[in-house]
PDB file of C-alpha atoms and ligand atoms in Angstrom:
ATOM      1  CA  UNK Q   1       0.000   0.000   0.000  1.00 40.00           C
ATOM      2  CA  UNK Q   2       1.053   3.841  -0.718  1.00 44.00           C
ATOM      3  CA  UNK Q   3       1.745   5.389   1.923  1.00 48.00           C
ATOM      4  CA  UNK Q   4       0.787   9.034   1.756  1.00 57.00           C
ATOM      5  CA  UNK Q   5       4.036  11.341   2.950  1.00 58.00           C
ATOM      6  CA  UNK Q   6       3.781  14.763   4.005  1.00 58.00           C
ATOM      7  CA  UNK Q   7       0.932  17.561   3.343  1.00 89.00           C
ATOM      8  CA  UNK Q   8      -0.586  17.686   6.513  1.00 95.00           C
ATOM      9  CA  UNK Q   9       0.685  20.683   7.984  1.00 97.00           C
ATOM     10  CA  UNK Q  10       0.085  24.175   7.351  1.00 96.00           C
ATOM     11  CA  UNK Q  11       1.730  26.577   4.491  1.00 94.00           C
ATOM     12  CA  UNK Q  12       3.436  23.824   3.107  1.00 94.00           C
ATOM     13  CA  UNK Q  13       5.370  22.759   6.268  1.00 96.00           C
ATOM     14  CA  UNK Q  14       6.773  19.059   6.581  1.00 96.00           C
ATOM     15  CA  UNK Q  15       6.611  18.075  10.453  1.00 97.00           C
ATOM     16  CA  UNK Q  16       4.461  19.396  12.828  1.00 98.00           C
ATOM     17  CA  UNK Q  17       6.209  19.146  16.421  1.00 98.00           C
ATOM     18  CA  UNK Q  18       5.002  20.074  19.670  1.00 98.00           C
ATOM     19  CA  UNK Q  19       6.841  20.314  23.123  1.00 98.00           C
ATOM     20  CA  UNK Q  20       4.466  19.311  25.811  1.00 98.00           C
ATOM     21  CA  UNK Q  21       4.911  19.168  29.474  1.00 98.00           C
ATOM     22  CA  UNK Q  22       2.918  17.558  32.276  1.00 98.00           C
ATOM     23  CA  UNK Q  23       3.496  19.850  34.716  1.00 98.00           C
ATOM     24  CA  UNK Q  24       2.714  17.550  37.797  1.00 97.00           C
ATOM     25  CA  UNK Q  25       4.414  18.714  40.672  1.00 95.00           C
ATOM     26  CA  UNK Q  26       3.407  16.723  44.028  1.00 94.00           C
ATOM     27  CA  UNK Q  27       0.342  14.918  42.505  1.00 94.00           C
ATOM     28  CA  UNK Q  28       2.576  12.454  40.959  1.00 90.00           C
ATOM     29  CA  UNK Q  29       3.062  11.176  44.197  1.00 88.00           C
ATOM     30  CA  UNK Q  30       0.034  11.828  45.974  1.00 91.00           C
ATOM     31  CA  UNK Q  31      -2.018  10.047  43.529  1.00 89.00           C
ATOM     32  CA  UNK Q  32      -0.110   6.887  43.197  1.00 85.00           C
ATOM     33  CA  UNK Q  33      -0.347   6.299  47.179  1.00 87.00           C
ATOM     34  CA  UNK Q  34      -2.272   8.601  49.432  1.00 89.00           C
ATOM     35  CA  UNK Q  35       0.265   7.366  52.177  1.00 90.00           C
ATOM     36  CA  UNK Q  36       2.913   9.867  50.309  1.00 90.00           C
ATOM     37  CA  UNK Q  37       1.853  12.483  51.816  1.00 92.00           C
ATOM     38  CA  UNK Q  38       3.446  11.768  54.753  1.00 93.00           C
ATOM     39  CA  UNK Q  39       6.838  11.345  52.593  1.00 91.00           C
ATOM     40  CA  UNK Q  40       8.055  15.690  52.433  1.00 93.00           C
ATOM     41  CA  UNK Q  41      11.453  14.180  50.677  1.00 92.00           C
ATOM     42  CA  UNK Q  42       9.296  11.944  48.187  1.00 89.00           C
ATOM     43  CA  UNK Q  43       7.547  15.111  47.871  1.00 93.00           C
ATOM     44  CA  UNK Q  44      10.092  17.275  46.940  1.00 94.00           C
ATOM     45  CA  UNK Q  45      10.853  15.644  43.746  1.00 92.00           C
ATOM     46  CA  UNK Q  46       7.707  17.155  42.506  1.00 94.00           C
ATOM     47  CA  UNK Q  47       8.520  21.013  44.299  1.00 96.00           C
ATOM     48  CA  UNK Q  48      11.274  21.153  41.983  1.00 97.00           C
ATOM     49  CA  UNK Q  49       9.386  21.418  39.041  1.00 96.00           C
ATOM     50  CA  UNK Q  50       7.589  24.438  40.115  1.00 97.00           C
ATOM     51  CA  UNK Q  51      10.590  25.785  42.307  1.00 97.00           C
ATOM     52  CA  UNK Q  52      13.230  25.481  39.850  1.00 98.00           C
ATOM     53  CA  UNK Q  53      12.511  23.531  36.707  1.00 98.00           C
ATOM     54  CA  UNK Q  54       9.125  25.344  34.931  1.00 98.00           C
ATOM     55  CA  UNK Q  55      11.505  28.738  34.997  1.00 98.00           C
ATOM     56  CA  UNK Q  56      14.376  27.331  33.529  1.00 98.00           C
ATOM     57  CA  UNK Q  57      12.204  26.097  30.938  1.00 98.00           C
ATOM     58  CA  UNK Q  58      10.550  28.710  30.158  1.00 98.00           C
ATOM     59  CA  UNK Q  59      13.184  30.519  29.679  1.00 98.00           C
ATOM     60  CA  UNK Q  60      14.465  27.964  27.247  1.00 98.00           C
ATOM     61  CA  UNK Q  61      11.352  28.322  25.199  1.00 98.00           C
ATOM     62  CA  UNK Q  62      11.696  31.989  25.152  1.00 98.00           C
ATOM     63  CA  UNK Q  63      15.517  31.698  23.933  1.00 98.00           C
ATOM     64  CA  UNK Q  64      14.625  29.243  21.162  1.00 98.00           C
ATOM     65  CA  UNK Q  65      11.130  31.048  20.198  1.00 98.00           C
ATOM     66  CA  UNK Q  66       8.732  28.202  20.825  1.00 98.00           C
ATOM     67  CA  UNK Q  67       5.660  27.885  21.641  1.00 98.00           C
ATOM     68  CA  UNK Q  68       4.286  25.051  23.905  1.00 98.00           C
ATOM     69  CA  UNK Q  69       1.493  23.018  25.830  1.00 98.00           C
ATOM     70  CA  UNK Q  70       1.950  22.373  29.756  1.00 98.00           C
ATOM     71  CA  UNK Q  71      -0.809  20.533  30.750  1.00 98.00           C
ATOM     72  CA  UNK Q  72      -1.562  21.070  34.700  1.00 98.00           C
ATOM     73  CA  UNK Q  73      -3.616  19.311  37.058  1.00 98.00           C
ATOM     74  CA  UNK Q  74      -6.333  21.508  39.224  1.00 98.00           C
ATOM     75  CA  UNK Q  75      -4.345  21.188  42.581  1.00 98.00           C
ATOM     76  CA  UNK Q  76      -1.432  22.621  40.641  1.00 98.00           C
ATOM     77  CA  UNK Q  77      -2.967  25.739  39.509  1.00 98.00           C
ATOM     78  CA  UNK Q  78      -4.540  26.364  42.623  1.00 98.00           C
ATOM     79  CA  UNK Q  79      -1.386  26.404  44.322  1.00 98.00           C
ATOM     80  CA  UNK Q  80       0.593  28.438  41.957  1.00 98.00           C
ATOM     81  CA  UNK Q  81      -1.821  30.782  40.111  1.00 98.00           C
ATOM     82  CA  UNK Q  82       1.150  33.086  39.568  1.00 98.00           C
ATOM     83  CA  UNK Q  83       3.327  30.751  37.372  1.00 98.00           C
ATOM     84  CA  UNK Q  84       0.288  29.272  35.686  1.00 98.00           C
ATOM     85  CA  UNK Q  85      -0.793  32.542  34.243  1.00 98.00           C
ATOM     86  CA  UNK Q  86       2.894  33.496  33.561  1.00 98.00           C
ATOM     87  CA  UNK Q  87       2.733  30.466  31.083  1.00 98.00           C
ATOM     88  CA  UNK Q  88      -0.602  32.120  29.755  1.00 98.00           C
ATOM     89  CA  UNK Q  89       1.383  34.892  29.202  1.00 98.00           C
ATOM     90  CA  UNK Q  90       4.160  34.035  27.105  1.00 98.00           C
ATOM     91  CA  UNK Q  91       2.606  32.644  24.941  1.00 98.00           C
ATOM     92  CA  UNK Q  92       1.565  28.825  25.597  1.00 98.00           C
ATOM     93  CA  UNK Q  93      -1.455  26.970  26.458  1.00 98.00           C
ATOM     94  CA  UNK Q  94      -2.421  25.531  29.442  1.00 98.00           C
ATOM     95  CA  UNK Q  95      -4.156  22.523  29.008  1.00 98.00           C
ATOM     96  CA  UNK Q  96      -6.646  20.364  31.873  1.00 98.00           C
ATOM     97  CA  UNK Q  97      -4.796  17.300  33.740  1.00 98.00           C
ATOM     98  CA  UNK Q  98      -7.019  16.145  36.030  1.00 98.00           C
ATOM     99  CA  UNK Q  99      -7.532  17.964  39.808  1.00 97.00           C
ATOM    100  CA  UNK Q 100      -4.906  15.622  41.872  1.00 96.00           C
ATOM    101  CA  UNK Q 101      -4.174  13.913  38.968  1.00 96.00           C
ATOM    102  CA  UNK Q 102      -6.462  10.820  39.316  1.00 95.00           C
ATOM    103  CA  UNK Q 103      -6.066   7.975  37.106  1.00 94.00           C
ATOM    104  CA  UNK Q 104      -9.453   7.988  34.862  1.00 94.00           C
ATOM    105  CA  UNK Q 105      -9.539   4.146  34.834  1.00 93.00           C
ATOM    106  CA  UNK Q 106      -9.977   4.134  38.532  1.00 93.00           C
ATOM    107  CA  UNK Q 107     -13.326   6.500  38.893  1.00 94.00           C
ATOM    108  CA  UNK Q 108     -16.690   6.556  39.427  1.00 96.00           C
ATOM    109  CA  UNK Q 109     -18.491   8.367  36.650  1.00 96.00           C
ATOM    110  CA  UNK Q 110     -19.654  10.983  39.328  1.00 97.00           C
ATOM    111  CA  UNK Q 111     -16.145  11.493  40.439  1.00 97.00           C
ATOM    112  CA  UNK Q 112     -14.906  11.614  36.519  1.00 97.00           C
ATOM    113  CA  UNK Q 113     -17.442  14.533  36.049  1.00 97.00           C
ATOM    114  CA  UNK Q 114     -16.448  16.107  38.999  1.00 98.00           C
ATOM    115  CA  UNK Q 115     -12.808  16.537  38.351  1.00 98.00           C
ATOM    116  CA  UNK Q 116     -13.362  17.316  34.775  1.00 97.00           C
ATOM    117  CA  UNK Q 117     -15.541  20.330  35.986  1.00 98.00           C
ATOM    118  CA  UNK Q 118     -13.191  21.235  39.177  1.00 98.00           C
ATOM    119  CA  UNK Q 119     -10.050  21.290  36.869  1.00 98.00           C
ATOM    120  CA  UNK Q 120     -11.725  23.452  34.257  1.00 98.00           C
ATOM    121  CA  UNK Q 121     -13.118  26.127  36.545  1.00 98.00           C
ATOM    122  CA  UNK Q 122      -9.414  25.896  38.416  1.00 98.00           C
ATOM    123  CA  UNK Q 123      -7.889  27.146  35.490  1.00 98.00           C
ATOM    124  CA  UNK Q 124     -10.642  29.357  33.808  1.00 98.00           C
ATOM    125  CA  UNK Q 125     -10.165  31.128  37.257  1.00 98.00           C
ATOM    126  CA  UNK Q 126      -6.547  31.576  36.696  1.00 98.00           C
ATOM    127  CA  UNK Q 127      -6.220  31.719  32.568  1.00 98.00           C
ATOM    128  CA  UNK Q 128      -9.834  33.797  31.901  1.00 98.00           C
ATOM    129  CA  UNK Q 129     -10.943  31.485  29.532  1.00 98.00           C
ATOM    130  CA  UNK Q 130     -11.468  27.664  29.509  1.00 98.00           C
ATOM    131  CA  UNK Q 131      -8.815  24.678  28.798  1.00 98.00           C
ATOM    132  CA  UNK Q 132      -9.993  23.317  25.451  1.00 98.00           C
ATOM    133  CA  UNK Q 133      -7.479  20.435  25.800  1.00 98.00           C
ATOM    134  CA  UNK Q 134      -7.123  17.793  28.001  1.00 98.00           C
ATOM    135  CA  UNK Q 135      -4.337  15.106  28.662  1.00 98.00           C
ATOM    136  CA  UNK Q 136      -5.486  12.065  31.050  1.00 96.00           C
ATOM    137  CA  UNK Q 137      -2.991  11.528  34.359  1.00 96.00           C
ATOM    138  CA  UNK Q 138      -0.941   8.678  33.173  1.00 92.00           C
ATOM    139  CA  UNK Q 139      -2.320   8.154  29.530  1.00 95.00           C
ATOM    140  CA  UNK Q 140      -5.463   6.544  30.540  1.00 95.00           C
ATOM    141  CA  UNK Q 141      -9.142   6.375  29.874  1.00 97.00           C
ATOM    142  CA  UNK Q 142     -12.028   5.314  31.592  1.00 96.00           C
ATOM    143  CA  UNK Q 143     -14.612   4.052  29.369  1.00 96.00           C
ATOM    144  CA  UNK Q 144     -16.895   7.026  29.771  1.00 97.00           C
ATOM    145  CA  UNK Q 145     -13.634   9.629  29.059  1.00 98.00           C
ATOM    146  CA  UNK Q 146     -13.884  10.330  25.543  1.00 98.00           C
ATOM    147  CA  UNK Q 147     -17.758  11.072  25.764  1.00 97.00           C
ATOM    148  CA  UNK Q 148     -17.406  13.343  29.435  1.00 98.00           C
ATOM    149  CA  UNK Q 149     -14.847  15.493  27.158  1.00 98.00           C
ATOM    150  CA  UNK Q 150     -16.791  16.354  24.257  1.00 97.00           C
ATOM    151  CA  UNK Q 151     -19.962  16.760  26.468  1.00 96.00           C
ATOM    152  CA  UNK Q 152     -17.645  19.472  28.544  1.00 96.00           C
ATOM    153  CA  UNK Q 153     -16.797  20.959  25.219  1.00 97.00           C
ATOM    154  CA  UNK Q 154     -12.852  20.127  24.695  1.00 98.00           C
ATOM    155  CA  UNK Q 155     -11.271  20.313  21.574  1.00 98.00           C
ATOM    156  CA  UNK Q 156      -8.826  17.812  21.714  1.00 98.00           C
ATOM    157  CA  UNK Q 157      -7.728  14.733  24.026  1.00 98.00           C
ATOM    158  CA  UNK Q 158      -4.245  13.602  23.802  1.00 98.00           C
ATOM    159  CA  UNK Q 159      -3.167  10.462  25.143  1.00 98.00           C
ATOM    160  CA  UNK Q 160      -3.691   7.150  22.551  1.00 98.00           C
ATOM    161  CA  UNK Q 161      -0.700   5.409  21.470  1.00 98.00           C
ATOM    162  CA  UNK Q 162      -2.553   4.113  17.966  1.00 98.00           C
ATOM    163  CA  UNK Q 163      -1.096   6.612  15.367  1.00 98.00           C
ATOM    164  CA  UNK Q 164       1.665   9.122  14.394  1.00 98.00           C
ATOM    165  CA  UNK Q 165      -1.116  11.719  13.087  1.00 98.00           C
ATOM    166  CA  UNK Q 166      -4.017  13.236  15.407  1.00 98.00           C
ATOM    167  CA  UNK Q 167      -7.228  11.702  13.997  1.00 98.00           C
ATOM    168  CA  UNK Q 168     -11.233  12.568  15.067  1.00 98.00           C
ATOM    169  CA  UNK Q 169     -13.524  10.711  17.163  1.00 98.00           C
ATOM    170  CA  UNK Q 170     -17.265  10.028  15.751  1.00 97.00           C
ATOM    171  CA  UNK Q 171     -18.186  13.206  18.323  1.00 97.00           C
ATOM    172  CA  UNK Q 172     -15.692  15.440  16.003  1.00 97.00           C
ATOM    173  CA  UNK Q 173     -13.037  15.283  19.704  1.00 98.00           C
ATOM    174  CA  UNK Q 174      -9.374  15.384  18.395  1.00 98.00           C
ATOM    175  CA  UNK Q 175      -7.161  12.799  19.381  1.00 98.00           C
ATOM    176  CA  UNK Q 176      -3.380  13.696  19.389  1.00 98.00           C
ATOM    177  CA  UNK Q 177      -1.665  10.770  19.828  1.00 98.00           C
ATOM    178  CA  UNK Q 178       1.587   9.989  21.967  1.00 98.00           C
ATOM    179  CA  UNK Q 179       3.966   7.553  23.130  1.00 97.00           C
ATOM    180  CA  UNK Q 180       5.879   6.188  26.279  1.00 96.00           C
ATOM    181  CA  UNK Q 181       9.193   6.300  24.212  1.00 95.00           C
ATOM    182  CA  UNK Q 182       8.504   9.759  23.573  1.00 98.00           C
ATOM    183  CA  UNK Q 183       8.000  10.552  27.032  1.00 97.00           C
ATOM    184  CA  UNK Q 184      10.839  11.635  29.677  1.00 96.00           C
ATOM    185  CA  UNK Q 185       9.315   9.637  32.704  1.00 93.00           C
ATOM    186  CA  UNK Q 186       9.860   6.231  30.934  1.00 91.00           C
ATOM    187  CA  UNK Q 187      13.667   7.594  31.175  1.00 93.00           C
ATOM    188  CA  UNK Q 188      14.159   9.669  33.859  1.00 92.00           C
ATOM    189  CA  UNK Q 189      11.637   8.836  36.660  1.00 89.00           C
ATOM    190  CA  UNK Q 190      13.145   8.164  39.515  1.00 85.00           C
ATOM    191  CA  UNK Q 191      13.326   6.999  43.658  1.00 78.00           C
ATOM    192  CA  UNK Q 192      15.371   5.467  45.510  1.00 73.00           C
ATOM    193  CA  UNK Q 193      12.155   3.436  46.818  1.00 69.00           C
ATOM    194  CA  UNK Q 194       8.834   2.033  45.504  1.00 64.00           C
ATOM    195  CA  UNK Q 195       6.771   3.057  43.750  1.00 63.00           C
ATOM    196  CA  UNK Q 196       9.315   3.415  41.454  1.00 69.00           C
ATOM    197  CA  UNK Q 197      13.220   2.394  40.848  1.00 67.00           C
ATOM    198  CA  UNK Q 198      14.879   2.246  38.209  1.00 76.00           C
ATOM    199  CA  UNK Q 199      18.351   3.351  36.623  1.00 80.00           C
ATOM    200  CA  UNK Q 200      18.653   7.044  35.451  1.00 88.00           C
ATOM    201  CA  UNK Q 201      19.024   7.582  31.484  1.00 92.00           C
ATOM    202  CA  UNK Q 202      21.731   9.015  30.145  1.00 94.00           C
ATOM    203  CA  UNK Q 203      20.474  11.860  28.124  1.00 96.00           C
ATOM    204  CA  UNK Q 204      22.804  11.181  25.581  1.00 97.00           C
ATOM    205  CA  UNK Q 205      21.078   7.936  25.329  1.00 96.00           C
ATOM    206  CA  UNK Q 206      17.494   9.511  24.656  1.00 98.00           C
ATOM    207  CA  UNK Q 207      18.752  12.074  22.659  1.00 98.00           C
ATOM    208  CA  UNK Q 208      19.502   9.524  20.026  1.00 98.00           C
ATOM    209  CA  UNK Q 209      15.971   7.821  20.513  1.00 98.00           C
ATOM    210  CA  UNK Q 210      14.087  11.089  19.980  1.00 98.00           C
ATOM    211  CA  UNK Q 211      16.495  12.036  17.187  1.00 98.00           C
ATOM    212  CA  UNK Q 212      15.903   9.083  15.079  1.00 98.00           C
ATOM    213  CA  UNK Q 213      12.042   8.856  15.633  1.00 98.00           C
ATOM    214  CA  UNK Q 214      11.871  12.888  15.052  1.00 98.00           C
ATOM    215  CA  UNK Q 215      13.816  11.686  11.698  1.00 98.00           C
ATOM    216  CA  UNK Q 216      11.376   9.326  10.641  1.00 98.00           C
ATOM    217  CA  UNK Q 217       7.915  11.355  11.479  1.00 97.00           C
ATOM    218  CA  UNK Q 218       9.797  14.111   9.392  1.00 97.00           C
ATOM    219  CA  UNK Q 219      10.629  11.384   6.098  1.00 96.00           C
ATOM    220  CA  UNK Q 220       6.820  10.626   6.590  1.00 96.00           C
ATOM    221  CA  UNK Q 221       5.629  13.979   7.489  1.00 96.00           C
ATOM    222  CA  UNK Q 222       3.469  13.455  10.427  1.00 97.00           C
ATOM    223  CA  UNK Q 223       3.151  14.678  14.043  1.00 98.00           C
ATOM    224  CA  UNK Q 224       6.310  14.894  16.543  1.00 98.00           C
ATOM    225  CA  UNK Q 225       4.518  15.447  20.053  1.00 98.00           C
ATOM    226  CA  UNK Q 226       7.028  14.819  23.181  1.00 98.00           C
ATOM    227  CA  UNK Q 227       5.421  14.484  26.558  1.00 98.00           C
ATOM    228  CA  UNK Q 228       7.947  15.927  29.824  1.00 98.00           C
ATOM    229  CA  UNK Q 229       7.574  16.564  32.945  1.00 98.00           C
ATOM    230  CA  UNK Q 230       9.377  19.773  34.426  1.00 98.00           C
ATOM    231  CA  UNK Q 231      10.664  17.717  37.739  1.00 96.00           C
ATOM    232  CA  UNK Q 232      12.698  15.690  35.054  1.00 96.00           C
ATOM    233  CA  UNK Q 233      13.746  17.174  31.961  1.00 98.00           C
ATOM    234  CA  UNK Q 234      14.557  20.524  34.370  1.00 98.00           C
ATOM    235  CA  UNK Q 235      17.323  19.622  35.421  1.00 97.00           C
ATOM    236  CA  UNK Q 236      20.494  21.259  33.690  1.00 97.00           C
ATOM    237  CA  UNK Q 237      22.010  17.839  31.829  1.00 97.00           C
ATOM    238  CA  UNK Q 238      18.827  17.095  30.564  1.00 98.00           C
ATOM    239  CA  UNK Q 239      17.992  20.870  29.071  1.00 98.00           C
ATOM    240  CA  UNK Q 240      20.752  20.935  27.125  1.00 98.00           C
ATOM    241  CA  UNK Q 241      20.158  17.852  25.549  1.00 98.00           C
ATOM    242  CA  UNK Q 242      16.453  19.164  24.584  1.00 98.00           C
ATOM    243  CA  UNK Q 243      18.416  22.296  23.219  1.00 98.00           C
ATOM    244  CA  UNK Q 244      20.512  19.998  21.575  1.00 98.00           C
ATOM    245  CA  UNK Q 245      17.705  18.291  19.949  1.00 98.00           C
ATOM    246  CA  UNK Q 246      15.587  21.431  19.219  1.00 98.00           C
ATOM    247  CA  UNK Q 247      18.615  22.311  17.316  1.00 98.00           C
ATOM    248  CA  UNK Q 248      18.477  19.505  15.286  1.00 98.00           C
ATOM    249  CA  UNK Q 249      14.890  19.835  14.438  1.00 98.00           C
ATOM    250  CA  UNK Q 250      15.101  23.307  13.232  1.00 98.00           C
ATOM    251  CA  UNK Q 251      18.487  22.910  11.027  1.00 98.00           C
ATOM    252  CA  UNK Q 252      15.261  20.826   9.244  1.00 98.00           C
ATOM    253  CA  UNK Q 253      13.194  22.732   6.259  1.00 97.00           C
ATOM    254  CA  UNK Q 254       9.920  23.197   6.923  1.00 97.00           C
ATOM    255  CA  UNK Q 255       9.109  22.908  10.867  1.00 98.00           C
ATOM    256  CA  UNK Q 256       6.053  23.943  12.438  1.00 98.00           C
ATOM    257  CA  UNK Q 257       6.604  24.241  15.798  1.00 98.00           C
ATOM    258  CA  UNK Q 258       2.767  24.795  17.432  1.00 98.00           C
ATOM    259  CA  UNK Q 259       1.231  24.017  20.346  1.00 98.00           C
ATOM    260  CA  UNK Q 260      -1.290  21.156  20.823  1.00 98.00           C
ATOM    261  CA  UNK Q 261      -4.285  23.294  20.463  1.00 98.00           C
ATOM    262  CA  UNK Q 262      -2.848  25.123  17.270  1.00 98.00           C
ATOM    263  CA  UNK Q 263      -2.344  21.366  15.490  1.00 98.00           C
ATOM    264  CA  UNK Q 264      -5.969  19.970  16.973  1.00 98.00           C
ATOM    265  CA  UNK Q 265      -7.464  23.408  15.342  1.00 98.00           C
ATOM    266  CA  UNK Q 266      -5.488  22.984  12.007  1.00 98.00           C
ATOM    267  CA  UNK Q 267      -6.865  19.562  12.296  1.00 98.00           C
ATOM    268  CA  UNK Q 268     -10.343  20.353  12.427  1.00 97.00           C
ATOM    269  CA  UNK Q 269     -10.202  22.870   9.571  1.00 95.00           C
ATOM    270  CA  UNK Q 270      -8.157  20.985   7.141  1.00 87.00           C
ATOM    271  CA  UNK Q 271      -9.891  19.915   3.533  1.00 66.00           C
TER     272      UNK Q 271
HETATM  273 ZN1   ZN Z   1       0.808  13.749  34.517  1.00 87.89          ZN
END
């Protein structure tokens, strides 16, 4: 079968690549075990994202000129309305991510509508206008998730692993699809006890991984969306190998760097 290769993307660009980041903070933790609340050390593997790692890369987008998503879950926001809206304001989205970042697989539809509705008004509060993309805590769905999103009016979902191009649901809902090897936690995550152990990735390592796929969605022209998380790919190492790979990408003809809700709109308008 021909495969068709390129033409998806706006004014005759090749790729389309977004930089998303799940902007977690504590509710990693908290919503894997309740009990880690009591852990402040465990704890402070999420602080750093907001404390250190969302500045530095911010100011990483702003040196490079790129746009991005940060998807943030309700507790978040309401804890740092300041850096949420400074987000807003230079020029990215903010996308919904669940209130403590509750697994959708795990919920009661009441509870599913609930944080849906608590998460949106969280950030309306803060960005003035409504998330119109959402990103399910830990890449799952419940089987009620697609329809609770297009009832509350979202654009876009982002978080199947079944294509390299975003695609529409029945409902006309966006999908925007992703992967665990183009995600930083399958690499990075780290602590020293359960939940999770494992060894750290050398960034030189992933760079190499994301290279090579990056060089294949751009032969075949489809979508390049990596998923971080600011506690990880924060730290200094780990920047510079993201610079190093933004690099890469734009020594390419014909980039389009957007954000996810530029790529779900361009989606929806296409002919
Ligand atoms: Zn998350």
């Amino acid at each position: 079968m021909m495969v068709k290769k390129g033409g998806y993307w706006p004014r005759g660009n090749r790729v389309a690549v977004t930089l998303s980041f799940d902007f977690d903070a504590e509710t990693l933790w908290l919503s894997r075990n309740p009990e880690n609340a009591k852990r402040p050390v465990l704890l402070s593997h999420g602080a750093y994202g907001y404390k250190v790692a969302v500045p530095r890369i911010l100011e990483t987008l702003r040196k490079h000129r790129i746009p991005a998503t940060f998807f943030v879950p309700g507790w978040v926001a309401e804890r740092h309305p300041g850096l949420v809206k400074e987000i807003q304001n230079q020029g990215h989205e903010v996308g919904h991510h669940g209130y403590l970042h509750e697994h959708p697989q795990t919920l009661q539809e009441s509870e599913e509508r609930k944080i849906l509705k608590k998460g949106t008004r969280i950030l309306e509060g803060i960005l003035g206008e409504k998330p119109r993309g959402y990103r399910s805590p830990a890449w799952e769905y419940s089987s009620r998730t697609l329809s609770l999103l297009s009832e509350h009016g979202f654009l876009y979902t982002s978080a199947m692993m079944d294509d390299e191009l975003p695609y529409q649901y029945e409902s006309g809902l966006v999908e925007l699809p992703v992967q665990w090897l183009l995600d930083d936690a399958c690499f990075f995550l780290f602590s020293p006890t359960q939940p999770i152990s494992r060894v750290i990735a050398s960034p030189d390592w992933v760079f190499s991984i994301w290279k090579n796929e990056f060089d294949g969605f751009y032969k075949d022209g489809h979508y390049f969306l990596l998923t971080m998380h600011p506690q990880y790919t924060g730290r200094p190492h780990r920047i510079q190998m993201l610079e190093r790979l933004i690099r890469h990408i734009k020594r390419q003809k014909g980039v389009w760097f957007a954000r996810c809700i530029d790529v779900a709109e361009h989606w929806v308008s296409r002919k």
